């Protein structure tokens, strides 16, 4: 299962992490974005859940808030989870994308980072500004979809698919009224106005300019068409003269 692991520090970037989680969950599916405060259930072993999810992820987003670099002592602590998650992503060969939260958050500099995390400064980052968050979130989603083709295919995973009892039509270049229906009881009529070029109105046998009886109903007259069964090919009408009703015997 491809997932996006959202790495963030509580108190610095956690709101941005929630925005990213919401966007990616809506776009790719709720289970595809991992954010610890949402994804780890009560009673779960916190370390195991983090490490397991990270190892099965396809990309890690490192949310860098305005004060991220000020947690220097914690970034040097081998037990700091922000540090541990990033280093494990490096170890597993996962792509790591620094997400700069806010307009004023600067790019990371190697001199400000512990040696183990200095590699972060070389990575291309993306910015997520709250004043243009909709645009920035979409751009971030596009980047992830391009990096992880499986997620691109899952963008509509939560939409209901078409079943055997549904009707699906594809209609192009329509000028006027188009109608779609399902669960029809009785006769269905097709009205075509102002058509130029071939018209396909369904499959069935064609009874043209003839007398015909079907299901207790009588049909006759110029321009009369009945479709029953399989029909492939063209349909042509010839109009001319006064037609007679089937019951008109006088």
mmCIF file of C-alpha atoms in Angstrom:
data_model
loop_
_atom_site.group_PDB
_atom_site.id
_atom_site.type_symbol
_atom_site.label_atom_id
_atom_site.label_comp_id
_atom_site.label_asym_id
_atom_site.label_seq_id
_atom_site.Cartn_x
_atom_site.Cartn_y
_atom_site.Cartn_z
ATOM 1 C CA UNK A 1 0.000 0.000 0.000
ATOM 2 C CA UNK A 2 1.543 3.291 -1.099
ATOM 3 C CA UNK A 3 1.391 5.987 1.547
ATOM 4 C CA UNK A 4 2.642 9.503 2.129
ATOM 5 C CA UNK A 5 4.248 9.840 5.545
ATOM 6 C CA UNK A 6 3.839 13.325 7.032
ATOM 7 C CA UNK A 7 6.687 14.178 9.380
ATOM 8 C CA UNK A 8 6.091 17.197 11.631
ATOM 9 C CA UNK A 9 6.834 18.575 15.059
ATOM 10 C CA UNK A 10 3.995 19.307 17.467
ATOM 11 C CA UNK A 11 4.011 23.035 18.112
ATOM 12 C CA UNK A 12 5.763 23.820 14.828
ATOM 13 C CA UNK A 13 3.970 22.969 11.602
ATOM 14 C CA UNK A 14 1.297 20.661 13.023
ATOM 15 C CA UNK A 15 -1.484 22.807 11.515
ATOM 16 C CA UNK A 16 0.205 22.662 8.121
ATOM 17 C CA UNK A 17 0.537 18.897 8.517
ATOM 18 C CA UNK A 18 -3.229 18.662 9.122
ATOM 19 C CA UNK A 19 -3.929 20.696 5.962
ATOM 20 C CA UNK A 20 -1.687 18.414 3.923
ATOM 21 C CA UNK A 21 -3.292 15.319 5.414
ATOM 22 C CA UNK A 22 -6.774 16.568 4.543
ATOM 23 C CA UNK A 23 -5.806 17.410 0.957
ATOM 24 C CA UNK A 24 -4.033 14.130 0.262
ATOM 25 C CA UNK A 25 -6.746 12.049 1.927
ATOM 26 C CA UNK A 26 -9.427 13.692 -0.208
ATOM 27 C CA UNK A 27 -7.390 13.242 -3.341
ATOM 28 C CA UNK A 28 -5.848 9.796 -2.948
ATOM 29 C CA UNK A 29 -7.939 8.115 -0.246
ATOM 30 C CA UNK A 30 -8.130 8.390 3.520
ATOM 31 C CA UNK A 31 -5.657 5.593 4.232
ATOM 32 C CA UNK A 32 -2.962 6.927 1.919
ATOM 33 C CA UNK A 33 -1.684 9.765 4.098
ATOM 34 C CA UNK A 34 -0.125 8.914 7.445
ATOM 35 C CA UNK A 35 -0.133 11.557 10.189
ATOM 36 C CA UNK A 36 0.645 10.234 13.653
ATOM 37 C CA UNK A 37 -2.003 12.124 15.621
ATOM 38 C CA UNK A 38 -4.707 10.870 13.237
ATOM 39 C CA UNK A 39 -3.456 7.514 12.034
ATOM 40 C CA UNK A 40 -2.304 5.862 15.265
ATOM 41 C CA UNK A 41 -5.314 4.474 17.118
ATOM 42 C CA UNK A 42 -5.710 4.474 20.901
ATOM 43 C CA UNK A 43 -3.997 1.430 22.373
ATOM 44 C CA UNK A 44 -1.615 0.953 19.425
ATOM 45 C CA UNK A 45 2.104 0.737 20.150
ATOM 46 C CA UNK A 46 3.296 4.182 19.087
ATOM 47 C CA UNK A 47 6.871 3.295 18.002
ATOM 48 C CA UNK A 48 5.789 0.196 16.080
ATOM 49 C CA UNK A 49 3.000 2.054 14.283
ATOM 50 C CA UNK A 50 5.341 4.852 13.231
ATOM 51 C CA UNK A 51 8.120 2.627 11.992
ATOM 52 C CA UNK A 52 5.832 0.165 10.206
ATOM 53 C CA UNK A 53 3.993 2.915 8.376
ATOM 54 C CA UNK A 54 7.200 4.682 7.426
ATOM 55 C CA UNK A 55 8.746 1.523 5.967
ATOM 56 C CA UNK A 56 5.735 0.925 3.716
ATOM 57 C CA UNK A 57 5.493 4.533 2.582
ATOM 58 C CA UNK A 58 6.517 5.846 -0.828
ATOM 59 C CA UNK A 59 7.548 9.365 0.165
ATOM 60 C CA UNK A 60 8.122 11.410 3.335
ATOM 61 C CA UNK A 61 7.041 15.029 3.659
ATOM 62 C CA UNK A 62 9.110 16.872 6.267
ATOM 63 C CA UNK A 63 7.055 19.861 7.413
ATOM 64 C CA UNK A 64 9.438 22.699 8.325
ATOM 65 C CA UNK A 65 7.786 25.460 10.350
ATOM 66 C CA UNK A 66 9.169 28.854 11.259
ATOM 67 C CA UNK A 67 10.669 27.530 14.541
ATOM 68 C CA UNK A 68 11.759 24.116 13.259
ATOM 69 C CA UNK A 69 15.440 24.979 13.241
ATOM 70 C CA UNK A 70 15.222 26.385 16.782
ATOM 71 C CA UNK A 71 14.744 22.874 18.178
ATOM 72 C CA UNK A 72 18.483 22.253 17.791
ATOM 73 C CA UNK A 73 18.909 20.234 20.949
ATOM 74 C CA UNK A 74 16.046 17.944 20.071
ATOM 75 C CA UNK A 75 17.322 17.532 16.509
ATOM 76 C CA UNK A 76 20.592 16.253 17.995
ATOM 77 C CA UNK A 77 18.778 13.823 20.283
ATOM 78 C CA UNK A 78 18.860 10.272 18.840
ATOM 79 C CA UNK A 79 15.483 9.625 20.494
ATOM 80 C CA UNK A 80 13.747 12.600 18.887
ATOM 81 C CA UNK A 81 11.022 11.203 16.633
ATOM 82 C CA UNK A 82 11.230 13.968 14.017
ATOM 83 C CA UNK A 83 14.909 13.174 13.597
ATOM 84 C CA UNK A 84 14.406 9.380 13.724
ATOM 85 C CA UNK A 85 11.701 9.403 11.034
ATOM 86 C CA UNK A 86 13.786 11.480 8.628
ATOM 87 C CA UNK A 87 16.907 9.368 9.153
ATOM 88 C CA UNK A 88 14.923 6.135 8.655
ATOM 89 C CA UNK A 89 13.500 7.526 5.408
ATOM 90 C CA UNK A 90 17.073 8.217 4.233
ATOM 91 C CA UNK A 91 18.078 4.706 5.287
ATOM 92 C CA UNK A 92 15.151 3.147 3.378
ATOM 93 C CA UNK A 93 15.873 5.189 0.264
ATOM 94 C CA UNK A 94 12.571 7.074 0.384
ATOM 95 C CA UNK A 95 12.276 10.444 -1.315
ATOM 96 C CA UNK A 96 12.149 13.209 1.307
ATOM 97 C CA UNK A 97 10.492 16.525 0.444
ATOM 98 C CA UNK A 98 10.949 19.467 2.834
ATOM 99 C CA UNK A 99 7.699 21.457 2.985
ATOM 100 C CA UNK A 100 8.338 25.041 4.079
ATOM 101 C CA UNK A 101 5.311 26.149 6.082
ATOM 102 C CA UNK A 102 4.517 29.821 5.696
ATOM 103 C CA UNK A 103 5.763 32.644 3.543
ATOM 104 C CA UNK A 104 8.707 33.603 5.749
ATOM 105 C CA UNK A 105 10.170 30.184 6.543
ATOM 106 C CA UNK A 106 13.619 30.034 4.978
ATOM 107 C CA UNK A 107 15.377 27.134 3.327
ATOM 108 C CA UNK A 108 17.466 24.949 5.580
ATOM 109 C CA UNK A 109 21.205 25.555 5.789
ATOM 110 C CA UNK A 110 23.719 22.817 6.453
ATOM 111 C CA UNK A 111 25.478 24.873 9.096
ATOM 112 C CA UNK A 112 22.288 24.981 11.179
ATOM 113 C CA UNK A 113 21.704 21.227 11.069
ATOM 114 C CA UNK A 114 23.257 18.288 12.879
ATOM 115 C CA UNK A 115 25.595 16.355 10.601
ATOM 116 C CA UNK A 116 23.143 13.463 10.365
ATOM 117 C CA UNK A 117 20.439 15.764 8.986
ATOM 118 C CA UNK A 118 22.669 18.030 6.867
ATOM 119 C CA UNK A 119 21.439 16.242 3.752
ATOM 120 C CA UNK A 120 18.068 17.974 4.169
ATOM 121 C CA UNK A 121 19.611 21.264 3.079
ATOM 122 C CA UNK A 122 20.430 19.809 -0.351
ATOM 123 C CA UNK A 123 16.892 18.643 -1.079
ATOM 124 C CA UNK A 124 14.541 20.635 -3.264
ATOM 125 C CA UNK A 125 11.716 21.988 -1.103
ATOM 126 C CA UNK A 126 8.158 23.133 -1.762
ATOM 127 C CA UNK A 127 6.411 25.998 -0.024
ATOM 128 C CA UNK A 128 2.936 25.942 1.483
ATOM 129 C CA UNK A 129 1.686 29.443 2.207
ATOM 130 C CA UNK A 130 -1.557 29.684 4.159
ATOM 131 C CA UNK A 131 -2.586 32.686 2.056
ATOM 132 C CA UNK A 132 -2.433 30.580 -1.110
ATOM 133 C CA UNK A 133 -2.940 27.196 0.488
ATOM 134 C CA UNK A 134 -5.435 25.880 -2.066
ATOM 135 C CA UNK A 135 -3.024 26.440 -4.945
ATOM 136 C CA UNK A 136 0.009 25.237 -2.993
ATOM 137 C CA UNK A 137 -1.757 22.091 -1.759
ATOM 138 C CA UNK A 138 -2.824 21.187 -5.276
ATOM 139 C CA UNK A 139 0.725 21.705 -6.514
ATOM 140 C CA UNK A 140 2.053 19.475 -3.739
ATOM 141 C CA UNK A 141 -0.489 16.784 -4.642
ATOM 142 C CA UNK A 142 0.556 17.013 -8.295
ATOM 143 C CA UNK A 143 4.209 16.543 -7.316
ATOM 144 C CA UNK A 144 3.362 13.461 -5.255
ATOM 145 C CA UNK A 145 1.145 11.975 -7.967
ATOM 146 C CA UNK A 146 3.983 12.359 -10.461
ATOM 147 C CA UNK A 147 6.484 10.734 -8.095
ATOM 148 C CA UNK A 148 4.201 7.839 -7.106
ATOM 149 C CA UNK A 149 2.195 6.561 -10.114
ATOM 150 C CA UNK A 150 0.145 4.245 -7.877
ATOM 151 C CA UNK A 151 -1.252 7.269 -6.041
ATOM 152 C CA UNK A 152 -2.083 8.930 -9.345
ATOM 153 C CA UNK A 153 -4.292 5.937 -10.208
ATOM 154 C CA UNK A 154 -5.994 6.147 -6.814
ATOM 155 C CA UNK A 155 -7.175 9.754 -7.123
ATOM 156 C CA UNK A 156 -10.769 8.587 -7.683
ATOM 157 C CA UNK A 157 -10.588 5.537 -5.457
ATOM 158 C CA UNK A 158 -13.330 6.783 -3.105
ATOM 159 C CA UNK A 159 -15.807 7.510 -5.908
ATOM 160 C CA UNK A 160 -18.485 4.838 -6.408
ATOM 161 C CA UNK A 161 -17.868 2.779 -9.513
ATOM 162 C CA UNK A 162 -20.427 1.937 -12.136
ATOM 163 C CA UNK A 163 -22.182 -1.350 -11.396
ATOM 164 C CA UNK A 164 -24.241 -3.604 -13.581
ATOM 165 C CA UNK A 165 -27.420 -1.776 -12.600
ATOM 166 C CA UNK A 166 -26.203 1.695 -13.523
ATOM 167 C CA UNK A 167 -26.397 3.651 -16.743
ATOM 168 C CA UNK A 168 -23.320 5.377 -18.153
ATOM 169 C CA UNK A 169 -23.417 7.556 -21.256
ATOM 170 C CA UNK A 170 -20.718 9.525 -23.008
ATOM 171 C CA UNK A 171 -22.088 12.439 -24.998
ATOM 172 C CA UNK A 172 -19.980 14.945 -26.864
ATOM 173 C CA UNK A 173 -20.626 18.062 -28.942
ATOM 174 C CA UNK A 174 -24.254 18.329 -27.873
ATOM 175 C CA UNK A 175 -26.186 21.465 -28.742
ATOM 176 C CA UNK A 176 -29.605 21.176 -27.139
ATOM 177 C CA UNK A 177 -31.074 18.652 -24.719
ATOM 178 C CA UNK A 178 -29.491 15.336 -23.697
ATOM 179 C CA UNK A 179 -31.392 12.865 -21.503
ATOM 180 C CA UNK A 180 -30.280 9.768 -19.587
ATOM 181 C CA UNK A 181 -32.536 7.317 -17.765
ATOM 182 C CA UNK A 182 -32.534 4.010 -15.946
ATOM 183 C CA UNK A 183 -35.124 1.567 -14.576
ATOM 184 C CA UNK A 184 -37.503 2.365 -17.438
ATOM 185 C CA UNK A 185 -40.882 0.621 -17.558
ATOM 186 C CA UNK A 186 -42.763 0.987 -20.820
ATOM 187 C CA UNK A 187 -41.771 2.467 -24.163
ATOM 188 C CA UNK A 188 -38.687 4.587 -24.628
ATOM 189 C CA UNK A 189 -38.654 7.148 -27.387
ATOM 190 C CA UNK A 190 -35.701 8.879 -29.024
ATOM 191 C CA UNK A 191 -36.148 12.386 -30.368
ATOM 192 C CA UNK A 192 -33.467 13.679 -32.742
ATOM 193 C CA UNK A 193 -33.534 17.292 -33.886
ATOM 194 C CA UNK A 194 -31.245 19.023 -36.330
ATOM 195 C CA UNK A 195 -28.818 16.118 -36.707
ATOM 196 C CA UNK A 196 -26.047 16.220 -39.311
ATOM 197 C CA UNK A 197 -24.036 13.045 -39.757
ATOM 198 C CA UNK A 198 -24.658 9.509 -38.492
ATOM 199 C CA UNK A 199 -27.112 8.990 -35.654
ATOM 200 C CA UNK A 200 -27.027 5.897 -33.449
ATOM 201 C CA UNK A 201 -30.147 5.353 -31.365
ATOM 202 C CA UNK A 202 -29.607 1.788 -30.161
ATOM 203 C CA UNK A 203 -29.719 -1.875 -31.179
ATOM 204 C CA UNK A 204 -32.724 -3.686 -32.551
ATOM 205 C CA UNK A 205 -34.739 -4.936 -35.556
ATOM 206 C CA UNK A 206 -36.058 -2.229 -37.839
ATOM 207 C CA UNK A 207 -39.612 -2.167 -39.206
ATOM 208 C CA UNK A 208 -39.700 0.653 -41.728
ATOM 209 C CA UNK A 209 -42.816 1.975 -43.538
ATOM 210 C CA UNK A 210 -44.706 -1.250 -42.834
ATOM 211 C CA UNK A 211 -47.536 -2.648 -40.823
ATOM 212 C CA UNK A 212 -46.421 -4.305 -37.631
ATOM 213 C CA UNK A 213 -47.960 -5.682 -34.466
ATOM 214 C CA UNK A 214 -45.964 -6.008 -31.205
ATOM 215 C CA UNK A 215 -47.264 -6.698 -27.724
ATOM 216 C CA UNK A 216 -50.853 -5.964 -28.706
ATOM 217 C CA UNK A 217 -49.906 -2.622 -30.292
ATOM 218 C CA UNK A 218 -50.400 -1.841 -34.005
ATOM 219 C CA UNK A 219 -47.995 0.373 -35.926
ATOM 220 C CA UNK A 220 -48.124 1.628 -39.509
ATOM 221 C CA UNK A 221 -47.592 4.730 -41.590
ATOM 222 C CA UNK A 222 -44.854 6.769 -43.213
ATOM 223 C CA UNK A 223 -41.811 7.330 -41.024
ATOM 224 C CA UNK A 224 -42.781 4.541 -38.612
ATOM 225 C CA UNK A 225 -39.728 2.831 -37.024
ATOM 226 C CA UNK A 226 -39.662 0.085 -34.404
ATOM 227 C CA UNK A 227 -36.431 -1.217 -32.844
ATOM 228 C CA UNK A 228 -36.493 -4.719 -31.337
ATOM 229 C CA UNK A 229 -33.523 -7.041 -30.874
ATOM 230 C CA UNK A 230 -30.117 -6.351 -32.439
ATOM 231 C CA UNK A 231 -29.638 -3.714 -35.098
ATOM 232 C CA UNK A 232 -26.410 -2.658 -36.681
ATOM 233 C CA UNK A 233 -26.060 -0.352 -39.626
ATOM 234 C CA UNK A 234 -27.971 2.664 -40.850
ATOM 235 C CA UNK A 235 -31.605 3.656 -40.520
ATOM 236 C CA UNK A 236 -33.324 5.688 -43.197
ATOM 237 C CA UNK A 237 -36.802 7.209 -43.294
ATOM 238 C CA UNK A 238 -38.885 7.994 -46.346
ATOM 239 C CA UNK A 239 -41.749 10.425 -45.862
ATOM 240 C CA UNK A 240 -44.423 10.912 -48.493
ATOM 241 C CA UNK A 241 -48.126 10.613 -49.013
ATOM 242 C CA UNK A 242 -50.846 10.214 -46.437
ATOM 243 C CA UNK A 243 -50.363 7.198 -44.207
ATOM 244 C CA UNK A 244 -53.164 4.992 -42.993
ATOM 245 C CA UNK A 245 -53.802 3.886 -39.418
ATOM 246 C CA UNK A 246 -53.883 0.129 -38.902
ATOM 247 C CA UNK A 247 -57.506 0.305 -37.794
ATOM 248 C CA UNK A 248 -58.580 2.601 -40.652
ATOM 249 C CA UNK A 249 -60.410 0.075 -42.902
ATOM 250 C CA UNK A 250 -62.860 2.509 -44.585
#
